[in-house]
Amino acid sequence: MIETAVPRRSAEARLVRGAGLFVGSGGLFYAALTVPTALTQSTLAASWWTPFAIVVIYLPAVFIAVAALGWRFDLMRCAVLVFAFGYLFAAISWLVVRVDAVVPPEQSLWITWIPGLPAVALALFWRRIPFGYLVLAAAIDQIDAAYARGPDAHNPIVPDFLFAVAYSALPCAACVVLVQVGRILDQTSNMVRAKATASAAGEARRFERKRFDALAHDWVIATLLEASRAPNSAVLTHHADVTLRDLERLRAGQPAQDNLALDQVVASIRATAAEVDDSVELHTDQVAGVALTVPSDVATALAAAVGEALRNWQRHAGSPTREAACAVLVTADAESVQVDVVDDGVGFDPAAVPPDRIGLRASIIDRLAELPGGWSAIDAAPGRGCRISTGWVAS
């Protein structure tokens, strides 16, 4: 049984509403079809019964349609109950108030034409009750029909009863299935939305974790390393200021800063390189007159990637017999910027880097991949140095 407070735009609500309009219009159709016959057969019962039966049967069908139009499932359900019980009451009461007159052999009692319509109406809100109701209504109708034809007529009650049940059971079953399909669609839709929400929340948590991993590795760890090398130095002060500022911005959820001009991006990369090792050469290959602007988060990611690449160079590129040389190259055009950190050190196999090492992954690969237009590439092999390339393409 569906809840009468179904959300207005749910699939179940839309299907129940459409079926309610169908039942209501069906009642009006049967009224137009049977009322003329009902008036001609009014002499078969007490004079008050025919107008009473017409009102108690067909007026609730009108209320069903009106309630469906207004999405009032509570009123619609009440109208369905009145429709169903009103039809049964009219059919039973005819046996009490009938007279001895009979219908002509070629006719049948008008009220026996529609036992299936109240059953279909019940199928809007219940699954099993409509079929029991249909059996009961069809049985009463066949008794009415037998009395209306008289004892001298041939009354095939059982075949007519089975036909009436079989004829109306199919639309009842179709209505029950229709409502069930709407309910399943709503449940599936709710499950999909819940999974999407959970996935989005999980992705947001992963994104924030990666941001903090990158910040921790790029600045917190770098600050601690600088403190161990040169306490109270200017570089240490700068590292600490940047780290605290970025942590506060992340904690407060402040929006990203405005776009930066290409010269500012290059200056940020140069400052980052100098903080790690001021002997590293930086070369620029820039198209003259380029007016490229870069989002601040992209500029931060590119500078952080350079810092991480240079720290890796310091720690891993050299050998006991030779120090490795390193240089930074910034290339830009009107639509993109690329930064290469190249060294001639001992090299390494990128595939052999353990997954729990967050330096290359968090500070370079993942961080650039999360930015629209960002990319990174690592070209390295044992014995032939390393080239770490990062970049951004304007969309």
XYZ file of C-alpha atoms in Angstrom:
395
model
C 0.000 0.000 0.000
C 1.458 3.371 -0.961
C 1.733 6.257 1.465
C -0.746 9.077 0.848
C 2.077 11.591 1.470
C 4.122 10.415 -1.509
C 6.478 13.174 -2.750
C 4.671 15.152 -5.388
C 7.144 14.570 -8.167
C 8.061 10.964 -7.499
C 7.540 8.378 -10.207
C 4.994 6.536 -8.047
C 3.017 9.723 -7.478
C 2.941 10.556 -11.181
C 1.795 7.046 -12.102
C -0.880 6.961 -9.371
C -2.098 10.357 -10.490
C -2.327 9.225 -14.113
C -4.158 6.053 -13.129
C -6.520 8.096 -10.958
C -7.358 10.318 -13.908
C -7.982 7.162 -15.946
C -10.372 5.753 -13.310
C -12.176 9.078 -12.997
C -12.589 9.491 -16.743
C -13.646 5.826 -16.932
C -16.383 6.524 -14.392
C -17.647 9.435 -16.477
C -17.563 7.264 -19.591
C -19.553 4.490 -17.922
C -21.974 7.063 -16.530
C -22.684 8.336 -20.035
C -23.040 4.733 -21.201
C -25.218 3.339 -18.410
C -27.360 6.222 -17.125
C -29.833 6.084 -20.053
C -30.244 2.346 -19.509
C -30.482 2.848 -15.736
C -33.348 5.287 -16.195
C -35.244 2.881 -18.430
C -34.722 0.119 -15.848
C -35.764 2.264 -12.878
C -39.039 0.331 -12.638
C -37.127 -2.779 -11.531
C -36.624 -1.352 -8.029
C -37.989 1.245 -5.658
C -38.267 4.694 -7.203
C -35.513 6.202 -5.019
C -32.961 3.501 -5.724
C -31.910 4.382 -9.290
C -30.962 8.064 -8.679
C -29.359 7.038 -5.383
C -27.279 4.314 -7.099
C -26.198 6.654 -9.901
C -24.984 9.261 -7.422
C -23.280 6.849 -4.998
C -21.463 5.062 -7.847
C -20.433 7.828 -10.241
C -19.977 10.898 -8.023
C -16.948 9.361 -6.211
C -15.373 8.714 -9.628
C -15.580 12.469 -10.296
C -13.921 13.162 -6.918
C -11.150 10.687 -7.791
C -10.342 12.635 -10.964
C -10.469 16.002 -9.175
C -8.213 14.775 -6.356
C -5.777 13.342 -8.909
C -5.620 16.676 -10.721
C -4.722 18.379 -7.440
C -2.182 15.731 -6.384
C -4.320 15.141 -3.267
C -3.693 11.456 -2.679
C -5.356 11.545 0.752
C -8.649 12.756 -0.761
C -8.185 10.425 -3.697
C -7.853 7.433 -1.408
C -11.035 8.382 0.468
C -12.888 8.771 -2.832
C -11.684 5.318 -3.912
C -13.049 3.754 -0.725
C -16.396 5.537 -1.158
C -16.511 4.410 -4.784
C -15.825 0.763 -3.899
C -18.197 0.523 -0.930
C -20.834 2.602 -2.679
C -20.892 0.218 -5.612
C -21.214 -2.827 -3.336
C -23.956 -1.140 -1.311
C -25.905 -0.268 -4.450
C -25.567 -3.790 -5.831
C -26.641 -5.425 -2.560
C -29.445 -2.963 -1.867
C -30.995 -3.659 -5.276
C -31.738 -7.191 -4.098
C -33.643 -5.707 -1.158
C -35.668 -3.033 -2.971
C -36.254 -4.807 -6.309
C -39.734 -5.539 -7.575
C -41.029 -8.504 -9.532
C -40.420 -6.906 -12.944
C -37.665 -8.371 -15.143
C -35.502 -7.002 -17.957
C -36.101 -8.030 -21.550
C -34.147 -11.110 -22.675
C -31.777 -9.048 -24.835
C -30.801 -6.732 -21.942
C -28.929 -7.038 -18.670
C -29.089 -5.044 -15.451
C -27.054 -1.855 -15.865
C -25.236 -2.063 -12.522
C -23.647 -5.381 -13.510
C -21.613 -3.733 -16.264
C -18.855 -2.190 -14.147
C -17.651 -4.382 -11.267
C -14.069 -4.021 -12.546
C -13.820 -0.224 -12.322
C -14.013 0.010 -8.495
C -11.530 -2.875 -8.310
C -9.099 -0.968 -10.570
C -9.540 2.086 -8.349
C -8.620 0.022 -5.285
C -5.499 -1.191 -7.120
C -4.130 2.367 -6.931
C -3.486 1.943 -3.199
C -3.595 -1.790 -2.446
C -2.122 -4.878 -4.074
C -4.273 -7.841 -2.967
C -7.541 -6.307 -1.806
C -8.693 -5.383 -5.367
C -8.778 -9.025 -6.478
C -10.826 -10.165 -3.478
C -13.141 -7.216 -4.032
C -13.505 -8.134 -7.694
C -14.556 -11.712 -6.862
C -17.127 -10.437 -4.350
C -18.521 -7.740 -6.654
C -18.731 -10.107 -9.624
C -20.580 -12.702 -7.513
C -23.135 -10.131 -6.292
C -23.568 -8.831 -9.833
C -24.351 -12.308 -11.151
C -26.973 -12.763 -8.433
C -28.491 -9.392 -9.395
C -28.434 -10.372 -13.053
C -30.169 -13.683 -12.371
C -32.996 -12.000 -10.426
C -33.281 -9.276 -13.072
C -33.768 -11.852 -15.854
C -36.278 -13.838 -13.879
C -36.599 -17.525 -13.085
C -37.721 -18.462 -16.575
C -34.548 -17.166 -18.290
C -31.430 -19.193 -18.798
C -28.881 -17.821 -16.309
C -25.331 -19.147 -16.872
C -24.143 -17.711 -13.543
C -20.836 -19.554 -13.251
C -19.539 -18.857 -16.803
C -20.639 -15.222 -16.580
C -19.006 -14.908 -13.158
C -15.713 -16.360 -14.403
C -15.793 -14.107 -17.458
C -16.429 -11.004 -15.338
C -13.547 -11.839 -13.008
C -11.138 -12.697 -15.829
C -12.137 -9.641 -17.860
C -11.438 -7.198 -15.020
C -8.530 -8.976 -13.321
C -6.102 -8.010 -16.084
C -6.507 -4.209 -15.738
C -6.368 -4.623 -11.930
C -3.085 -6.505 -12.225
C -1.768 -3.944 -14.705
C -2.567 -1.119 -12.282
C -0.907 -2.917 -9.368
C 2.210 -3.532 -11.466
C 2.198 0.082 -12.672
C 2.236 1.429 -9.131
C 4.876 -1.104 -8.109
C 7.076 -0.064 -11.026
C 6.817 3.550 -9.900
C 7.789 2.548 -6.370
C 10.772 0.572 -7.632
C 11.848 3.503 -9.817
C 11.720 5.810 -6.795
C 13.675 3.377 -4.641
C 16.282 2.929 -7.362
C 16.524 6.684 -7.873
C 16.932 7.253 -4.128
C 19.625 4.576 -3.963
C 21.483 6.118 -6.897
C 21.282 9.589 -5.339
C 22.448 8.227 -1.986
C 25.383 6.465 -3.631
C 26.229 9.577 -5.640
C 26.109 11.685 -2.475
C 28.296 9.218 -0.605
C 30.702 9.057 -3.541
C 30.859 12.846 -3.768
C 31.472 13.093 -0.024
C 34.187 10.457 -0.251
C 35.754 12.223 -3.208
C 35.660 15.519 -1.314
C 37.376 13.886 1.649
C 40.007 12.363 -0.636
C 40.507 15.717 -2.332
C 40.975 17.495 0.983
C 43.320 14.770 2.205
C 45.413 15.147 -0.948
C 45.497 18.922 -0.504
C 46.721 18.590 3.056
C 49.179 15.866 2.034
C 50.579 18.168 -0.626
C 50.745 21.127 1.750
C 52.355 19.033 4.446
C 54.973 17.654 2.094
C 55.655 20.867 0.157
C 55.842 23.306 3.057
C 55.534 21.716 6.505
C 58.225 19.102 5.899
C 60.286 21.595 3.894
C 60.092 24.049 6.798
C 61.229 21.417 9.259
C 64.108 20.400 6.988
C 65.194 24.017 6.622
C 64.984 24.462 10.391
C 67.300 21.501 10.852
C 69.804 22.972 8.375
C 69.745 26.688 9.187
C 67.774 27.798 12.246
C 66.395 31.368 12.176
C 67.312 31.918 8.536
C 65.341 34.140 6.145
C 64.384 31.107 4.083
C 63.028 29.389 7.199
C 60.964 32.478 8.064
C 59.538 32.576 4.558
C 58.717 28.852 4.653
C 56.955 29.231 7.981
C 54.954 32.272 6.817
C 53.780 30.515 3.636
C 52.887 27.327 5.518
C 50.858 29.110 8.196
C 49.095 31.271 5.616
C 48.112 28.284 3.481
C 46.951 26.269 6.481
C 44.785 29.158 7.642
C 43.305 29.588 4.150
C 42.437 25.898 3.957
C 40.964 25.913 7.469
C 38.794 28.934 6.734
C 37.717 27.612 3.332
C 38.693 30.866 1.643
C 38.329 31.030 -2.155
C 41.299 30.919 -4.442
C 43.049 34.146 -5.338
C 42.723 35.823 -8.721
C 44.606 34.717 -11.804
C 48.288 35.544 -12.032
C 50.188 36.957 -14.972
C 52.826 34.716 -16.533
C 55.633 36.897 -15.136
C 54.252 36.365 -11.653
C 54.138 32.611 -12.219
C 57.766 32.613 -13.368
C 58.743 34.744 -10.359
C 57.022 32.260 -8.019
C 58.855 29.348 -9.642
C 62.154 31.230 -9.449
C 61.602 31.997 -5.764
C 60.746 28.373 -5.028
C 63.850 27.156 -6.856
C 66.049 29.645 -5.031
C 64.653 28.558 -1.680
C 65.751 24.997 -2.375
C 69.057 25.801 -4.062
C 69.934 29.244 -5.365
C 72.531 27.788 -7.731
C 69.876 26.135 -9.924
C 69.578 27.893 -13.268
C 66.139 28.910 -14.549
C 65.575 29.443 -18.269
C 62.449 30.835 -19.902
C 61.265 30.271 -23.446
C 58.345 32.601 -23.871
C 56.540 33.775 -26.977
C 56.868 37.539 -27.260
C 53.793 39.484 -26.234
C 52.114 36.482 -24.545
C 49.199 37.641 -22.355
C 48.574 34.297 -20.684
C 47.127 34.380 -17.176
C 47.251 31.370 -14.897
C 44.865 30.527 -12.021
C 46.513 30.991 -8.655
C 45.992 27.346 -7.667
C 47.709 26.252 -10.881
C 50.609 28.626 -10.232
C 50.904 27.286 -6.682
C 50.851 23.695 -7.924
C 53.517 24.373 -10.569
C 55.790 26.078 -8.037
C 55.238 23.291 -5.492
C 56.030 20.689 -8.138
C 59.300 22.474 -8.934
C 60.159 22.573 -5.227
C 59.460 18.866 -4.821
C 61.412 17.959 -7.959
C 64.410 19.977 -6.806
C 64.316 18.439 -3.341
C 64.292 15.002 -4.939
C 67.278 16.079 -7.045
C 69.140 17.180 -3.960
C 68.449 13.970 -2.071
C 68.669 11.318 -4.764
C 70.282 12.482 -8.026
C 73.921 12.683 -6.971
C 76.393 9.839 -6.591
C 79.443 9.443 -4.310
C 81.722 10.338 -7.211
C 79.787 13.144 -8.939
C 77.304 15.810 -8.115
C 74.328 16.017 -10.478
C 73.568 19.268 -12.296
C 70.010 20.529 -12.510
C 68.122 23.248 -14.378
C 64.551 24.548 -14.625
C 62.987 25.488 -17.978
C 59.724 27.418 -18.261
C 58.063 27.355 -21.688
C 54.900 29.305 -22.453
C 52.686 30.359 -25.312
C 49.284 32.016 -25.554
C 47.382 28.979 -24.270
C 49.700 26.914 -22.081
C 52.687 26.857 -19.763
C 55.121 24.026 -19.187
C 57.801 23.667 -16.538
C 60.608 21.107 -16.866
C 63.041 20.198 -14.086
C 65.950 18.359 -15.710
C 68.955 16.748 -14.045
C 71.794 14.504 -15.222
C 71.922 12.401 -12.091
C 71.739 8.674 -11.463
C 68.078 8.488 -12.465
C 65.496 6.025 -11.199
C 62.648 3.792 -12.309
C 59.315 5.601 -11.738
C 57.459 2.278 -11.662
C 59.568 1.146 -8.721
C 58.598 4.062 -6.459
C 56.568 2.673 -3.507
C 52.931 3.845 -3.475
C 53.262 5.118 0.103
C 55.838 7.730 -0.964
C 53.685 10.875 -1.154
C 56.304 13.235 -2.622
C 55.976 12.605 -6.353
C 52.396 11.393 -6.058
C 50.843 14.058 -3.816
C 52.959 17.088 -4.736
C 53.225 16.520 -8.471
C 51.130 13.803 -10.120
C 47.865 13.951 -8.146
C 48.021 17.667 -7.525
C 48.322 18.552 -11.210
C 45.782 15.905 -12.249
C 43.140 17.451 -9.979
C 43.387 20.819 -11.719
C 41.400 21.448 -14.916
C 43.986 21.541 -17.700
C 46.801 20.367 -15.446
C 49.154 17.544 -16.387
C 52.480 16.019 -15.427
C 54.966 13.536 -16.828
C 58.088 11.866 -15.462
C 60.791 10.708 -17.849
C 63.485 8.895 -15.919
C 65.543 5.738 -16.028
C 68.514 4.429 -14.056
C 71.740 5.907 -15.393
C 70.311 8.643 -17.607
C 68.996 11.342 -15.312
C 65.459 12.577 -14.863
C 63.063 15.050 -16.466
C 59.960 16.000 -14.498
C 57.515 17.955 -16.641
C 54.439 19.757 -15.378
C 52.089 22.054 -17.213
C 48.723 23.628 -17.677
C 46.595 24.211 -20.773
C 43.920 26.882 -20.785
C 40.482 25.465 -21.587
